[in-house]
């Protein structure tokens, strides 16, 4: 069936990768540490386990060329799969033969000894139609069509990468239609499970100003709407869902959220056979554990270790509480230039998520947002824009790459979301360069900087 969904050369590349996997008895998997990358890691490790191939799972945080090369060369003689990263970094390890890359990001073409499979090389939009878990799912299917039941983790990665906003499309949609027939699709409010009071209190995507993180405010709202706070999301009547949805939409409009945010207020939540968690819940559990440095806990659970379930749920709630707190703190301390806004994040693992929340739900949609996390030697940079900004000419992949190189760092990613690593102390210079590039891309007149 996979052969019917993709081009012949795409299929042949995947089958070549599958043969590389079949011809080894030990695999090192390196996944990008975010929710998409970790979802992809679940897919690949489960597929390897089913073939009785031993594996070791690790994560990649730094995507600069030197650190990537060092990471690969730690075990350069071991067959390594890099997922949700690697295409642009492959140029730094051109001589490594035992290397399979599954990626969807923009990248600079390079001749390498390993196999680099990137969705963009086959006419697939890696920003909206394929993510890291898409690539992992394709590889799992190429290994064995029985791996179709790993569908929930493909969906969770797409949600983590925001490729479900406005509905899946392109290759993602084709995979959903081909392999998701056994699942139950429910169009409802895009909230997590549990009681409705918890769903709103812990909600970060959507993020509701002074409701997210404020259980008493949530209870007051539900009381006003005459909704039992202990009801579950799927227990709401159609009238209750409509009343709550209308109230939440008004709140998003009041907090400067754009049309993209409103589209994300409701969505398709999927219930899967064989797991108690919905698509949204798997995604936020995987992502939340990653944000507290516990990426492998959900992988361990979904590989069959029930003993870590309580820890996994606890990690998710801890990460949600921290993310909500950090978002409010960062929102109060924004800096503004003519073409960008920027802030300093408390933790590197949170910078991207904070950027995404503020850009989508709390800020005017006129310019992109950049978040810095200053470390001992380097500063990690995350940036987020909107579809509307991209349509006007914004390309954050170019911004991150060019601005970081100007200060001795490296960067890249998507047009709508990208990152970089720069030397500590170069933040102001980076801001000046990034601001100039964005101002030119969006045709914004340059003005003097100010603090919001």
CSV table of C-alpha atoms in Angstrom, one decimal:
chain,number,residue,atom,x,y,z
A,1,UNK,CA,0.0,0.0,0.0
A,2,UNK,CA,2.9,2.4,0.8
A,3,UNK,CA,4.0,2.1,-2.8
A,4,UNK,CA,0.7,3.6,-4.0
A,5,UNK,CA,1.1,6.8,-1.8
A,6,UNK,CA,4.5,8.1,-2.8
A,7,UNK,CA,6.7,8.5,-5.9
A,8,UNK,CA,8.7,5.5,-7.1
A,9,UNK,CA,12.0,7.1,-6.3
A,10,UNK,CA,10.8,8.0,-2.8
A,11,UNK,CA,9.7,4.4,-2.3
A,12,UNK,CA,13.0,3.0,-3.6
A,13,UNK,CA,15.0,5.2,-1.2
A,14,UNK,CA,12.9,4.0,1.8
A,15,UNK,CA,13.3,0.4,0.7
A,16,UNK,CA,17.1,0.9,0.4
A,17,UNK,CA,17.0,2.3,4.0
A,18,UNK,CA,15.0,-0.7,5.1
A,19,UNK,CA,17.5,-3.1,3.6
A,20,UNK,CA,20.3,-1.2,5.5
A,21,UNK,CA,18.4,-1.8,8.7
A,22,UNK,CA,17.8,-5.5,7.9
A,23,UNK,CA,21.5,-6.0,7.3
A,24,UNK,CA,22.6,-5.0,10.8
A,25,UNK,CA,22.0,-6.5,14.2
A,26,UNK,CA,22.5,-3.3,16.3
A,27,UNK,CA,21.2,0.2,15.5
A,28,UNK,CA,21.9,3.5,17.2
A,29,UNK,CA,18.9,5.8,16.9
A,30,UNK,CA,19.4,9.6,17.4
A,31,UNK,CA,16.2,11.6,17.5
A,32,UNK,CA,15.7,15.4,17.8
A,33,UNK,CA,14.7,15.9,21.4
A,34,UNK,CA,11.3,17.6,20.7
A,35,UNK,CA,7.8,16.1,20.6
A,36,UNK,CA,8.0,15.3,16.9
A,37,UNK,CA,11.5,13.7,17.2
A,38,UNK,CA,10.5,11.6,20.3
A,39,UNK,CA,7.3,10.4,18.6
A,40,UNK,CA,9.5,9.3,15.7
A,41,UNK,CA,11.8,7.5,18.2
A,42,UNK,CA,8.8,5.5,19.5
A,43,UNK,CA,8.0,4.4,15.9
A,44,UNK,CA,11.5,3.4,15.0
A,45,UNK,CA,12.3,1.6,18.3
A,46,UNK,CA,9.1,-0.4,18.2
A,47,UNK,CA,9.8,-1.4,14.6
A,48,UNK,CA,13.3,-2.4,15.5
A,49,UNK,CA,12.1,-4.4,18.5
A,50,UNK,CA,9.7,-6.3,16.4
A,51,UNK,CA,12.6,-7.4,14.2
A,52,UNK,CA,14.6,-8.4,17.2
A,53,UNK,CA,17.3,-5.8,16.3
A,54,UNK,CA,19.1,-4.4,19.3
A,55,UNK,CA,19.1,-0.7,19.6
A,56,UNK,CA,20.3,2.3,21.7
A,57,UNK,CA,18.3,5.5,21.7
A,58,UNK,CA,19.8,8.9,22.1
A,59,UNK,CA,18.7,12.5,21.5
A,60,UNK,CA,20.1,15.5,19.6
A,61,UNK,CA,19.8,19.0,21.0
A,62,UNK,CA,22.5,20.9,19.3
A,63,UNK,CA,22.3,21.0,15.5
A,64,UNK,CA,25.5,23.0,14.8
A,65,UNK,CA,27.9,21.2,12.5
A,66,UNK,CA,30.7,20.6,14.9
A,67,UNK,CA,28.6,19.1,17.7
A,68,UNK,CA,26.7,16.9,15.2
A,69,UNK,CA,29.9,15.6,13.8
A,70,UNK,CA,31.2,14.8,17.3
A,71,UNK,CA,28.0,13.0,18.2
A,72,UNK,CA,28.1,10.8,15.1
A,73,UNK,CA,31.8,10.0,15.6
A,74,UNK,CA,31.2,8.8,19.1
A,75,UNK,CA,30.3,5.5,17.5
A,76,UNK,CA,31.1,6.1,13.9
A,77,UNK,CA,31.4,2.3,13.2
A,78,UNK,CA,27.8,1.7,14.5
A,79,UNK,CA,24.9,1.9,12.0
A,80,UNK,CA,23.1,5.1,13.0
A,81,UNK,CA,19.6,6.4,12.2
A,82,UNK,CA,19.1,10.1,12.6
A,83,UNK,CA,15.5,11.2,12.6
A,84,UNK,CA,13.9,14.6,12.5
A,85,UNK,CA,17.3,16.2,11.9
A,86,UNK,CA,20.5,15.5,10.0
A,87,UNK,CA,19.9,16.5,6.4
A,88,UNK,CA,21.6,19.9,6.7
A,89,UNK,CA,24.2,18.5,9.1
A,90,UNK,CA,25.2,15.6,6.8
A,91,UNK,CA,27.7,17.9,5.1
A,92,UNK,CA,29.9,17.6,8.3
A,93,UNK,CA,30.1,13.8,8.2
A,94,UNK,CA,30.5,13.1,4.4
A,95,UNK,CA,32.6,10.0,5.0
A,96,UNK,CA,30.3,8.1,7.4
A,97,UNK,CA,28.8,5.2,5.5
A,98,UNK,CA,26.7,3.6,8.2
A,99,UNK,CA,24.3,6.5,8.4
A,100,UNK,CA,20.6,6.8,7.5
A,101,UNK,CA,18.9,10.2,7.8
A,102,UNK,CA,15.1,10.6,7.9
A,103,UNK,CA,14.3,14.3,7.8
A,104,UNK,CA,11.9,17.0,6.5
A,105,UNK,CA,13.8,20.3,7.1
A,106,UNK,CA,15.4,22.6,4.6
A,107,UNK,CA,19.0,21.6,3.9
A,108,UNK,CA,22.0,22.4,1.9
A,109,UNK,CA,22.8,19.7,-0.7
A,110,UNK,CA,26.0,17.7,0.0
A,111,UNK,CA,27.6,14.5,-1.3
A,112,UNK,CA,27.7,12.0,1.5
A,113,UNK,CA,28.5,8.3,1.9
A,114,UNK,CA,25.4,7.6,4.0
A,115,UNK,CA,21.8,7.7,2.9
A,116,UNK,CA,19.9,11.0,3.3
A,117,UNK,CA,16.2,10.7,2.8
A,118,UNK,CA,14.4,14.0,3.1
A,119,UNK,CA,10.8,14.5,2.2
A,120,UNK,CA,11.6,17.8,0.3
A,121,UNK,CA,13.7,15.9,-2.3
A,122,UNK,CA,10.5,14.1,-3.4
A,123,UNK,CA,8.2,17.0,-3.8
A,124,UNK,CA,6.7,16.9,-0.3
A,125,UNK,CA,6.4,20.1,1.7
A,126,UNK,CA,8.3,19.4,4.9
A,127,UNK,CA,6.7,22.3,6.7
A,128,UNK,CA,3.1,21.3,6.3
A,129,UNK,CA,2.8,17.8,4.7
A,130,UNK,CA,5.5,15.7,6.4
A,131,UNK,CA,7.4,15.9,9.8
A,132,UNK,CA,9.9,13.7,11.6
A,133,UNK,CA,7.3,11.1,12.7
A,134,UNK,CA,6.0,11.0,9.1
A,135,UNK,CA,9.5,10.0,7.9
A,136,UNK,CA,9.8,7.4,10.7
A,137,UNK,CA,6.4,6.0,9.9
A,138,UNK,CA,7.3,5.7,6.2
A,139,UNK,CA,10.4,3.8,7.1
A,140,UNK,CA,8.6,1.5,9.5
A,141,UNK,CA,6.1,0.7,6.7
A,142,UNK,CA,8.9,0.1,4.3
A,143,UNK,CA,10.3,-2.4,6.8
A,144,UNK,CA,7.0,-4.1,7.2
A,145,UNK,CA,3.4,-3.1,6.4
A,146,UNK,CA,2.3,-4.7,9.7
A,147,UNK,CA,3.9,-1.6,11.4
A,148,UNK,CA,0.8,0.3,10.2
A,149,UNK,CA,-0.4,0.0,13.9
A,150,UNK,CA,2.3,2.6,14.8
A,151,UNK,CA,-0.1,5.2,13.3
A,152,UNK,CA,-0.9,6.9,16.7
A,153,UNK,CA,2.8,8.0,17.0
A,154,UNK,CA,2.8,9.4,13.5
A,155,UNK,CA,-0.2,11.5,14.4
A,156,UNK,CA,1.3,12.6,17.7
A,157,UNK,CA,4.4,13.8,15.9
A,158,UNK,CA,2.4,15.8,13.4
A,159,UNK,CA,0.5,17.4,16.2
A,160,UNK,CA,3.7,18.3,18.0
A,161,UNK,CA,5.1,19.9,14.8
A,162,UNK,CA,1.8,21.9,14.4
A,163,UNK,CA,1.1,20.2,11.1
A,164,UNK,CA,-2.4,19.4,12.1
A,165,UNK,CA,-3.5,23.1,12.3
A,166,UNK,CA,-6.4,23.5,9.8
A,167,UNK,CA,-6.3,19.7,9.3
A,168,UNK,CA,-3.7,17.3,7.9
A,169,UNK,CA,-2.8,17.8,4.3
A,170,UNK,CA,-0.6,16.3,1.5
A,171,UNK,CA,1.3,13.2,2.4
A,172,UNK,CA,0.2,13.3,6.1
A,173,UNK,CA,-3.4,13.3,5.0
A,174,UNK,CA,-2.8,10.4,2.6
A,175,UNK,CA,-1.2,8.3,5.3
A,176,UNK,CA,-4.1,9.1,7.7
A,177,UNK,CA,-6.6,8.0,5.1
A,178,UNK,CA,-4.7,4.9,4.2
A,179,UNK,CA,-3.8,3.6,7.7
A,180,UNK,CA,-6.1,5.3,10.1
A,181,UNK,CA,-9.3,3.5,9.3
A,182,UNK,CA,-9.5,1.6,12.6
A,183,UNK,CA,-9.5,4.8,14.7
A,184,UNK,CA,-12.3,7.0,15.9
A,185,UNK,CA,-12.4,10.6,14.8
A,186,UNK,CA,-14.1,13.2,16.9
A,187,UNK,CA,-14.5,16.9,16.1
A,188,UNK,CA,-14.5,18.8,19.3
A,189,UNK,CA,-12.6,21.4,21.4
A,190,UNK,CA,-8.9,20.9,21.0
A,191,UNK,CA,-8.2,20.1,24.7
A,192,UNK,CA,-6.6,17.3,26.6
A,193,UNK,CA,-8.5,14.7,28.5
A,194,UNK,CA,-9.4,14.4,32.1
A,195,UNK,CA,-11.9,16.7,33.8
A,196,UNK,CA,-12.8,19.8,31.9
A,197,UNK,CA,-11.4,22.0,34.8
A,198,UNK,CA,-8.0,20.3,34.4
A,199,UNK,CA,-8.2,20.4,30.6
A,200,UNK,CA,-8.5,24.2,30.7
A,201,UNK,CA,-6.1,24.7,33.6
A,202,UNK,CA,-3.3,22.8,31.9
A,203,UNK,CA,-4.1,24.0,28.4
A,204,UNK,CA,-1.1,25.5,26.5
A,205,UNK,CA,-2.2,24.8,23.0
A,206,UNK,CA,-4.6,26.7,22.9
A,207,UNK,CA,-3.3,29.0,25.6
A,208,UNK,CA,-6.0,31.1,27.3
A,209,UNK,CA,-4.7,34.2,29.1
A,210,UNK,CA,-5.6,34.1,32.9
A,211,UNK,CA,-7.3,30.7,32.4
A,212,UNK,CA,-4.3,28.5,31.7
A,213,UNK,CA,-2.6,28.1,35.0
A,214,UNK,CA,-5.5,29.6,37.0
A,215,UNK,CA,-7.9,26.8,38.2
A,216,UNK,CA,-10.0,29.2,40.2
A,217,UNK,CA,-10.7,31.3,37.2
A,218,UNK,CA,-11.5,28.2,35.2
A,219,UNK,CA,-14.0,27.1,37.9
A,220,UNK,CA,-15.6,30.5,37.9
A,221,UNK,CA,-16.0,30.4,34.1
A,222,UNK,CA,-17.5,26.9,34.1
A,223,UNK,CA,-19.9,28.0,36.9
A,224,UNK,CA,-21.0,31.0,34.8
A,225,UNK,CA,-21.7,28.7,31.9
A,226,UNK,CA,-23.4,26.1,34.1
A,227,UNK,CA,-21.0,23.3,33.2
A,228,UNK,CA,-20.0,20.7,35.8
A,229,UNK,CA,-16.2,21.2,36.2
A,230,UNK,CA,-15.7,17.4,36.9
A,231,UNK,CA,-17.2,16.4,33.6
A,232,UNK,CA,-14.8,14.9,31.0
A,233,UNK,CA,-14.3,16.6,27.6
A,234,UNK,CA,-16.2,13.9,25.8
A,235,UNK,CA,-19.0,14.0,28.3
A,236,UNK,CA,-20.0,17.6,27.5
A,237,UNK,CA,-23.4,18.0,25.8
A,238,UNK,CA,-23.4,19.7,22.4
A,239,UNK,CA,-24.9,22.8,24.0
A,240,UNK,CA,-22.2,22.9,26.7
A,241,UNK,CA,-19.5,22.4,24.1
A,242,UNK,CA,-20.9,25.2,21.9
A,243,UNK,CA,-21.2,27.6,24.9
A,244,UNK,CA,-17.7,26.9,26.1
A,245,UNK,CA,-16.3,27.1,22.6
A,246,UNK,CA,-17.9,30.5,22.0
A,247,UNK,CA,-16.5,31.9,25.3
A,248,UNK,CA,-13.0,30.6,24.6
A,249,UNK,CA,-13.1,32.1,21.1
A,250,UNK,CA,-13.9,35.5,22.5
A,251,UNK,CA,-11.1,35.2,24.9
A,252,UNK,CA,-8.6,34.4,22.2
A,253,UNK,CA,-9.8,37.4,20.2
A,254,UNK,CA,-9.4,39.6,23.3
A,255,UNK,CA,-5.8,38.5,23.7
A,256,UNK,CA,-4.7,39.4,20.1
A,257,UNK,CA,-4.7,35.8,18.9
A,258,UNK,CA,-4.9,35.6,15.1
A,259,UNK,CA,-7.0,33.4,12.8
A,260,UNK,CA,-4.5,30.5,13.0
A,261,UNK,CA,-5.2,30.3,16.8
A,262,UNK,CA,-8.9,30.4,16.2
A,263,UNK,CA,-8.6,27.5,13.8
A,264,UNK,CA,-6.8,25.5,16.5
A,265,UNK,CA,-9.6,26.0,19.1
A,266,UNK,CA,-11.4,23.0,17.6
A,267,UNK,CA,-10.0,20.1,15.9
A,268,UNK,CA,-10.1,16.4,15.2
A,269,UNK,CA,-9.2,14.3,18.2
A,270,UNK,CA,-8.5,10.7,17.4
A,271,UNK,CA,-9.1,7.7,19.7
A,272,UNK,CA,-7.0,4.7,18.8
A,273,UNK,CA,-7.6,1.0,19.4
A,274,UNK,CA,-5.1,-0.5,21.8
A,275,UNK,CA,-4.3,2.6,23.9
A,276,UNK,CA,-6.3,4.7,26.4
A,277,UNK,CA,-4.7,7.9,25.2
A,278,UNK,CA,-6.1,10.1,22.4
A,279,UNK,CA,-4.0,11.7,19.7
A,280,UNK,CA,-3.7,15.0,21.6
A,281,UNK,CA,-2.8,13.2,24.8
A,282,UNK,CA,0.0,11.1,23.3
A,283,UNK,CA,1.5,14.2,21.8
A,284,UNK,CA,1.4,16.4,24.9
A,285,UNK,CA,2.7,13.5,27.1
A,286,UNK,CA,5.6,12.8,24.8
A,287,UNK,CA,6.4,16.5,24.4
A,288,UNK,CA,5.9,17.3,28.1
A,289,UNK,CA,8.3,14.5,29.2
A,290,UNK,CA,10.9,15.9,26.8
A,291,UNK,CA,10.6,19.4,28.2
A,292,UNK,CA,11.8,18.1,31.6
A,293,UNK,CA,14.6,16.0,30.1
A,294,UNK,CA,12.7,12.7,30.3
A,295,UNK,CA,12.2,11.9,26.6
A,296,UNK,CA,12.8,8.2,27.1
A,297,UNK,CA,10.1,7.7,29.7
A,298,UNK,CA,7.1,7.7,27.2
A,299,UNK,CA,9.2,5.7,24.8
A,300,UNK,CA,9.8,3.1,27.6
A,301,UNK,CA,6.1,3.1,28.4
A,302,UNK,CA,4.9,2.7,24.8
A,303,UNK,CA,7.5,-0.1,24.3
A,304,UNK,CA,5.5,-1.9,27.0
A,305,UNK,CA,6.8,-0.9,30.5
A,306,UNK,CA,3.6,-0.1,32.4
A,307,UNK,CA,5.6,0.6,35.6
A,308,UNK,CA,6.6,4.1,34.3
A,309,UNK,CA,3.1,5.3,33.6
A,310,UNK,CA,2.7,7.2,36.9
A,311,UNK,CA,6.0,8.9,36.4
A,312,UNK,CA,5.2,9.7,32.8
A,313,UNK,CA,1.9,11.5,33.7
A,314,UNK,CA,3.6,13.3,36.6
A,315,UNK,CA,6.4,14.6,34.3
A,316,UNK,CA,3.7,15.9,31.9
A,317,UNK,CA,2.0,17.9,34.6
A,318,UNK,CA,5.3,19.3,35.9
A,319,UNK,CA,6.2,20.4,32.5
A,320,UNK,CA,2.8,22.0,31.9
A,321,UNK,CA,3.1,24.0,35.1
A,322,UNK,CA,6.5,25.2,34.3
A,323,UNK,CA,5.7,26.1,30.7
A,324,UNK,CA,2.6,28.1,31.8
A,325,UNK,CA,4.6,30.0,34.5
A,326,UNK,CA,7.5,30.7,32.1
A,327,UNK,CA,5.2,31.9,29.4
A,328,UNK,CA,3.6,34.5,31.7
A,329,UNK,CA,7.0,35.6,32.9
A,330,UNK,CA,8.4,35.9,29.3
A,331,UNK,CA,5.3,37.8,28.1
A,332,UNK,CA,5.9,40.5,30.7
A,333,UNK,CA,9.6,41.0,29.6
A,334,UNK,CA,9.4,41.3,25.9
A,335,UNK,CA,11.8,43.4,23.8
A,336,UNK,CA,10.8,44.9,20.5
A,337,UNK,CA,12.5,45.9,17.3
A,338,UNK,CA,11.1,47.1,14.1
A,339,UNK,CA,10.9,43.6,12.5
A,340,UNK,CA,11.0,41.2,15.5
A,341,UNK,CA,10.1,40.8,19.2
A,342,UNK,CA,12.4,38.8,21.4
A,343,UNK,CA,12.7,37.5,25.0
A,344,UNK,CA,15.1,35.5,27.3
A,345,UNK,CA,13.7,32.1,28.3
A,346,UNK,CA,14.5,30.5,31.7
A,347,UNK,CA,15.2,27.1,30.2
A,348,UNK,CA,16.5,26.0,26.7
A,349,UNK,CA,13.9,23.2,26.5
A,350,UNK,CA,11.1,25.7,27.0
A,351,UNK,CA,12.3,28.5,24.6
A,352,UNK,CA,10.7,27.0,21.5
A,353,UNK,CA,7.4,26.2,23.2
A,354,UNK,CA,7.2,29.6,24.8
A,355,UNK,CA,7.8,31.2,21.5
A,356,UNK,CA,5.1,29.2,19.9
A,357,UNK,CA,2.5,30.0,22.5
A,358,UNK,CA,3.2,33.7,22.6
A,359,UNK,CA,3.4,34.0,18.8
A,360,UNK,CA,0.1,32.1,18.2
A,361,UNK,CA,-2.0,33.1,21.2
A,362,UNK,CA,-0.7,36.3,22.9
A,363,UNK,CA,0.9,38.7,20.5
A,364,UNK,CA,-0.1,40.8,17.5
A,365,UNK,CA,0.6,38.9,14.3
A,366,UNK,CA,2.7,41.7,12.7
A,367,UNK,CA,6.2,40.3,13.3
A,368,UNK,CA,7.9,37.1,14.3
A,369,UNK,CA,9.2,36.2,17.8
A,370,UNK,CA,12.7,35.1,18.9
A,371,UNK,CA,13.6,33.4,22.2
A,372,UNK,CA,17.1,33.2,23.7
A,373,UNK,CA,18.3,30.8,26.3
A,374,UNK,CA,21.8,31.8,27.5
A,375,UNK,CA,24.1,29.0,28.5
A,376,UNK,CA,27.6,28.8,29.9
A,377,UNK,CA,29.3,28.9,26.5
A,378,UNK,CA,26.5,29.1,23.8
A,379,UNK,CA,23.1,30.7,23.5
A,380,UNK,CA,20.2,28.6,22.0
A,381,UNK,CA,17.8,30.6,19.8
A,382,UNK,CA,14.3,29.7,18.9
A,383,UNK,CA,12.0,31.6,16.5
A,384,UNK,CA,8.4,31.4,15.5
A,385,UNK,CA,6.3,33.2,12.9
A,386,UNK,CA,2.8,32.7,11.4
A,387,UNK,CA,1.5,31.4,8.1
A,388,UNK,CA,0.4,34.9,7.2
A,389,UNK,CA,3.9,36.3,7.8
A,390,UNK,CA,5.3,33.5,5.7
A,391,UNK,CA,2.9,34.3,2.9
A,392,UNK,CA,4.2,37.9,3.0
A,393,UNK,CA,7.8,36.7,2.6
A,394,UNK,CA,9.1,35.6,6.0
A,395,UNK,CA,11.6,32.8,6.0
A,396,UNK,CA,12.9,32.1,9.5
A,397,UNK,CA,15.2,29.4,8.2
A,398,UNK,CA,17.1,32.0,6.2
A,399,UNK,CA,17.0,34.4,9.2
A,400,UNK,CA,18.4,31.9,11.7
A,401,UNK,CA,21.1,30.7,9.3
A,402,UNK,CA,22.3,34.1,8.1
A,403,UNK,CA,22.1,35.9,11.4
A,404,UNK,CA,23.8,33.1,13.3
A,405,UNK,CA,26.6,32.8,10.8
A,406,UNK,CA,27.3,36.5,11.1
A,407,UNK,CA,28.1,36.0,14.8
A,408,UNK,CA,30.0,32.7,14.5
A,409,UNK,CA,27.1,30.3,15.0
A,410,UNK,CA,24.8,28.1,13.0
A,411,UNK,CA,21.1,27.7,12.4
A,412,UNK,CA,18.2,26.8,10.2
A,413,UNK,CA,14.9,25.0,10.1
A,414,UNK,CA,11.5,25.8,8.6
A,415,UNK,CA,10.3,29.1,7.1
A,416,UNK,CA,7.7,29.4,10.0
A,417,UNK,CA,9.9,28.0,12.8
A,418,UNK,CA,13.6,27.7,13.1
A,419,UNK,CA,16.5,27.7,15.6
A,420,UNK,CA,20.2,28.5,16.0
A,421,UNK,CA,23.1,28.2,18.4
A,422,UNK,CA,25.4,31.3,18.8
A,423,UNK,CA,28.3,32.2,21.0
A,424,UNK,CA,27.3,33.6,24.4
A,425,UNK,CA,27.5,37.4,24.4
A,426,UNK,CA,26.5,37.8,20.7
A,427,UNK,CA,22.8,38.1,21.4
A,428,UNK,CA,22.5,41.9,20.6
A,429,UNK,CA,24.5,41.5,17.4
A,430,UNK,CA,22.3,38.6,16.4
A,431,UNK,CA,19.2,40.7,17.1
A,432,UNK,CA,20.5,43.5,14.9
A,433,UNK,CA,21.2,41.2,12.0
A,434,UNK,CA,18.0,39.2,12.4
A,435,UNK,CA,15.9,42.4,12.6
A,436,UNK,CA,17.4,43.8,9.4
A,437,UNK,CA,16.8,40.5,7.5
A,438,UNK,CA,13.1,40.2,8.7
A,439,UNK,CA,12.4,43.9,8.1
A,440,UNK,CA,13.6,43.4,4.5
A,441,UNK,CA,11.6,40.2,4.1
A,442,UNK,CA,8.4,41.8,5.4
A,443,UNK,CA,9.1,45.3,4.0
A,444,UNK,CA,9.0,46.9,7.5
A,445,UNK,CA,10.7,50.3,8.0
A,446,UNK,CA,13.6,50.1,10.5
A,447,UNK,CA,13.0,52.0,13.8
A,448,UNK,CA,14.8,52.2,17.1
A,449,UNK,CA,14.5,49.3,19.5
A,450,UNK,CA,12.4,49.5,22.6
A,451,UNK,CA,11.2,47.3,25.5
A,452,UNK,CA,7.6,46.4,25.6
